[in-house]
Amino acid sequence: MASFEALYGRRCRSHIGWFESDEVRFYGTNLVKNALDKVKLIQERLHTAHSRKKSYVDKKACDLSFMVSEKVLSKVQLMKGIMRFGKKGKLSSRFIGPFEVLEQVREDAYKLSLPPSLSGVHSVFHMSMLRKYHADMSHVLHYSTVQVDESLEYEDEPNAIVARKVCQLKSKKISSVKV
């Protein structure tokens, strides 16, 4: 006796229980065999696609880790639409530093020694915000020249007007200023 029948005193009327096991007829073993072959083919193709994508990722991936007392650069967030240090958009500087690594807090977080001018910034950074320091200083802003707030954002003030130019169109004039 089924558990439903034992509890309620009648047979279960669900779609699953509407037929008896002796009523089931197999329409052919080829149908089941074809379905299993298609499932196996799909699994093989998924495995091939997965291994191809994994090989692409493995070529580009590098294990980034820093040692204690190593110098690193910290990433700063750019404020949208503001020209920084005479360069706009992707050409503007994005890292400040160098800072020394004091300790490894977790496997993906590091504590840095920040100067007193950056005391409002939390000293623990995720490794995605850090870059290895190289001796070339052309791409790095020194922290003493930039006023950075708690969210690591800064704003550049224009220093001087270098050139003025007026472009004449058919019906109007457009003035340009180079700062």
GROMACS .gro file of C-alpha atoms in nm:
model
  179
    1MET     CA    1   0.000   0.000   0.000
    2ALA     CA    2   0.135   0.345  -0.091
    3SER     CA    3   0.186   0.604   0.183
    4PHE     CA    4  -0.082   0.835   0.039
    5GLU     CA    5  -0.332   0.551   0.031
    6ALA     CA    6  -0.243   0.453   0.386
    7LEU     CA    7  -0.294   0.809   0.514
    8TYR     CA    8  -0.609   0.908   0.327
    9GLY     CA    9  -0.775   0.577   0.248
   10ARG     CA   10  -0.785   0.629  -0.131
   11ARG     CA   11  -0.543   0.619  -0.424
   12CYS     CA   12  -0.339   0.921  -0.525
   13ARG     CA   13  -0.494   1.102  -0.824
   14SER     CA   14  -0.176   1.279  -0.944
   15HIS     CA   15  -0.070   1.257  -1.309
   16ILE     CA   16   0.214   1.030  -1.212
   17GLY     CA   17  -0.008   0.770  -1.051
   18TRP     CA   18  -0.274   0.741  -1.326
   19PHE     CA   19  -0.127   0.433  -1.486
   20GLU     CA   20  -0.017   0.098  -1.363
   21SER     CA   21   0.336  -0.027  -1.416
   22ASP     CA   22   0.209  -0.316  -1.634
   23GLU     CA   23   0.043  -0.060  -1.870
   24VAL     CA   24   0.374   0.101  -1.969
   25ARG     CA   25   0.484   0.003  -2.317
   26PHE     CA   26   0.822   0.072  -2.461
   27TYR     CA   27   0.797   0.222  -2.806
   28GLY     CA   28   1.148   0.114  -2.896
   29THR     CA   29   1.493   0.103  -2.752
   30ASN     CA   30   1.622   0.317  -3.039
   31LEU     CA   31   1.441   0.623  -2.898
   32VAL     CA   32   1.615   0.591  -2.562
   33LYS     CA   33   1.950   0.509  -2.723
   34ASN     CA   34   1.929   0.812  -2.956
   35ALA     CA   35   1.846   1.043  -2.665
   36LEU     CA   36   2.142   0.912  -2.462
   37ASP     CA   37   2.376   0.956  -2.761
   38LYS     CA   38   2.263   1.317  -2.804
   39VAL     CA   39   2.317   1.390  -2.434
   40LYS     CA   40   2.668   1.243  -2.454
   41LEU     CA   41   2.745   1.453  -2.767
   42ILE     CA   42   2.622   1.771  -2.593
   43GLN     CA   43   2.838   1.696  -2.288
   44GLU     CA   44   3.147   1.645  -2.506
   45ARG     CA   45   3.091   1.973  -2.689
   46LEU     CA   46   3.038   2.161  -2.363
   47HIS     CA   47   3.361   2.013  -2.227
   48THR     CA   48   3.548   2.119  -2.545
   49ALA     CA   49   3.415   2.476  -2.522
   50HIS     CA   50   3.500   2.494  -2.151
   51SER     CA   51   3.857   2.373  -2.204
   52ARG     CA   52   3.908   2.620  -2.491
   53LYS     CA   53   3.792   2.915  -2.278
   54LYS     CA   54   4.004   2.794  -1.986
   55SER     CA   55   4.313   2.786  -2.208
   56TYR     CA   56   4.249   3.148  -2.314
   57VAL     CA   57   4.214   3.260  -1.952
   58ASP     CA   58   4.523   3.068  -1.839
   59LYS     CA   59   4.739   3.248  -2.097
   60LYS     CA   60   4.640   3.593  -1.963
   61ALA     CA   61   4.616   3.514  -1.592
   62CYS     CA   62   4.908   3.584  -1.363
   63ASP     CA   63   4.936   3.522  -0.992
   64LEU     CA   64   4.977   3.861  -0.831
   65SER     CA   65   5.120   3.865  -0.482
   66PHE     CA   66   5.332   4.110  -0.288
   67MET     CA   67   5.601   4.052  -0.029
   68VAL     CA   68   5.629   4.245   0.298
   69SER     CA   69   5.836   4.567   0.256
   70GLU     CA   70   5.780   4.563  -0.122
   71LYS     CA   71   5.674   4.890  -0.291
   72VAL     CA   72   5.331   4.907  -0.458
   73LEU     CA   73   5.112   5.168  -0.628
   74SER     CA   74   4.753   5.238  -0.525
   75LYS     CA   75   4.475   5.296  -0.775
   76VAL     CA   76   4.273   5.619  -0.756
   77GLN     CA   77   3.916   5.659  -0.879
   78LEU     CA   78   3.875   5.914  -1.157
   79MET     CA   79   3.588   6.159  -1.137
   80LYS     CA   80   3.391   6.151  -1.462
   81GLY     CA   81   3.429   6.434  -1.711
   82ILE     CA   82   3.719   6.618  -1.545
   83MET     CA   83   4.048   6.673  -1.724
   84ARG     CA   84   4.342   6.579  -1.503
   85PHE     CA   85   4.691   6.719  -1.535
   86GLY     CA   86   4.638   6.817  -1.897
   87LYS     CA   87   4.538   6.467  -2.001
   88LYS     CA   88   4.182   6.351  -2.049
   89GLY     CA   89   4.023   6.009  -2.000
   90LYS     CA   90   4.234   5.700  -2.034
   91LEU     CA   91   4.563   5.892  -2.065
   92SER     CA   92   4.536   6.051  -1.721
   93SER     CA   93   4.732   5.909  -1.428
   94ARG     CA   94   4.551   5.642  -1.229
   95PHE     CA   95   4.798   5.537  -0.959
   96ILE     CA   96   4.959   5.716  -0.667
   97GLY     CA   97   5.248   5.599  -0.461
   98PRO     CA   98   5.479   5.423  -0.401
   99PHE     CA   99   5.373   5.277  -0.068
  100GLU     CA  100   5.533   4.999   0.133
  101VAL     CA  101   5.348   4.675   0.212
  102LEU     CA  102   5.335   4.626   0.590
  103GLU     CA  103   5.157   4.292   0.607
  104GLN     CA  104   4.933   4.052   0.420
  105VAL     CA  105   4.594   4.061   0.593
  106ARG     CA  106   4.431   3.788   0.381
  107GLU     CA  107   4.540   3.609   0.069
  108ASP     CA  108   4.392   3.893  -0.143
  109ALA     CA  109   4.428   4.195   0.091
  110TYR     CA  110   4.734   4.393   0.198
  111LYS     CA  111   4.799   4.661   0.460
  112LEU     CA  112   5.003   4.957   0.333
  113SER     CA  113   5.201   5.223   0.516
  114LEU     CA  114   5.024   5.545   0.418
  115PRO     CA  115   5.160   5.895   0.493
  116PRO     CA  116   4.983   6.123   0.744
  117SER     CA  117   4.829   6.326   0.459
  118LEU     CA  118   4.625   6.016   0.367
  119SER     CA  119   4.517   5.936   0.723
  120GLY     CA  120   4.148   5.942   0.623
  121VAL     CA  121   4.200   5.652   0.382
  122HIS     CA  122   4.174   5.296   0.514
  123SER     CA  123   4.514   5.128   0.500
  124VAL     CA  124   4.397   4.780   0.388
  125PHE     CA  125   4.358   4.739   0.011
  126HIS     CA  126   4.232   4.457  -0.209
  127MET     CA  127   4.493   4.331  -0.453
  128SER     CA  128   4.284   4.454  -0.747
  129MET     CA  129   4.355   4.812  -0.631
  130LEU     CA  130   4.733   4.758  -0.622
  131ARG     CA  131   5.001   4.742  -0.888
  132LYS     CA  132   5.364   4.645  -0.865
  133TYR     CA  133   5.597   4.945  -0.843
  134HIS     CA  134   5.857   4.996  -1.114
  135ALA     CA  135   6.128   5.262  -1.121
  136ASP     CA  136   5.966   5.456  -1.410
  137MET     CA  137   5.790   5.753  -1.248
  138SER     CA  138   5.632   5.900  -1.564
  139HIS     CA  139   5.302   5.718  -1.502
  140VAL     CA  140   5.279   5.778  -1.126
  141LEU     CA  141   5.147   6.075  -0.929
  142HIS     CA  142   5.323   6.149  -0.605
  143TYR     CA  143   5.076   6.158  -0.316
  144SER     CA  144   5.206   6.492  -0.184
  145THR     CA  145   5.101   6.676  -0.504
  146VAL     CA  146   4.743   6.542  -0.504
  147GLN     CA  147   4.466   6.607  -0.252
  148VAL     CA  148   4.298   6.267  -0.213
  149ASP     CA  149   3.980   6.221  -0.008
  150GLU     CA  150   3.853   5.911   0.178
  151SER     CA  151   3.719   5.746  -0.138
  152LEU     CA  152   4.055   5.791  -0.317
  153GLU     CA  153   3.918   6.055  -0.554
  154TYR     CA  154   4.094   6.375  -0.652
  155GLU     CA  155   4.014   6.682  -0.860
  156ASP     CA  156   4.257   6.873  -1.078
  157GLU     CA  157   4.250   7.252  -1.082
  158PRO     CA  158   4.343   7.437  -1.404
  159ASN     CA  159   4.665   7.640  -1.369
  160ALA     CA  160   4.680   7.876  -1.667
  161ILE     CA  161   4.526   7.949  -2.005
  162VAL     CA  162   4.780   7.858  -2.272
  163ALA     CA  163   4.597   7.954  -2.592
  164ARG     CA  164   4.269   8.095  -2.723
  165LYS     CA  165   4.115   8.027  -3.061
  166VAL     CA  166   3.793   8.136  -3.233
  167CYS     CA  167   3.654   7.912  -3.506
  168GLN     CA  168   3.423   8.084  -3.758
  169LEU     CA  169   3.133   7.880  -3.895
  170LYS     CA  170   2.875   8.006  -4.147
  171SER     CA  171   2.641   8.157  -3.893
  172LYS     CA  172   2.821   8.153  -3.558
  173LYS     CA  173   3.158   8.175  -3.385
  174ILE     CA  174   3.292   7.908  -3.146
  175SER     CA  175   3.567   8.006  -2.904
  176SER     CA  176   3.811   7.745  -2.773
  177VAL     CA  177   4.039   7.779  -2.472
  178LYS     CA  178   4.341   7.556  -2.405
  179VAL     CA  179   4.412   7.525  -2.031
   0.00000   0.00000   0.00000
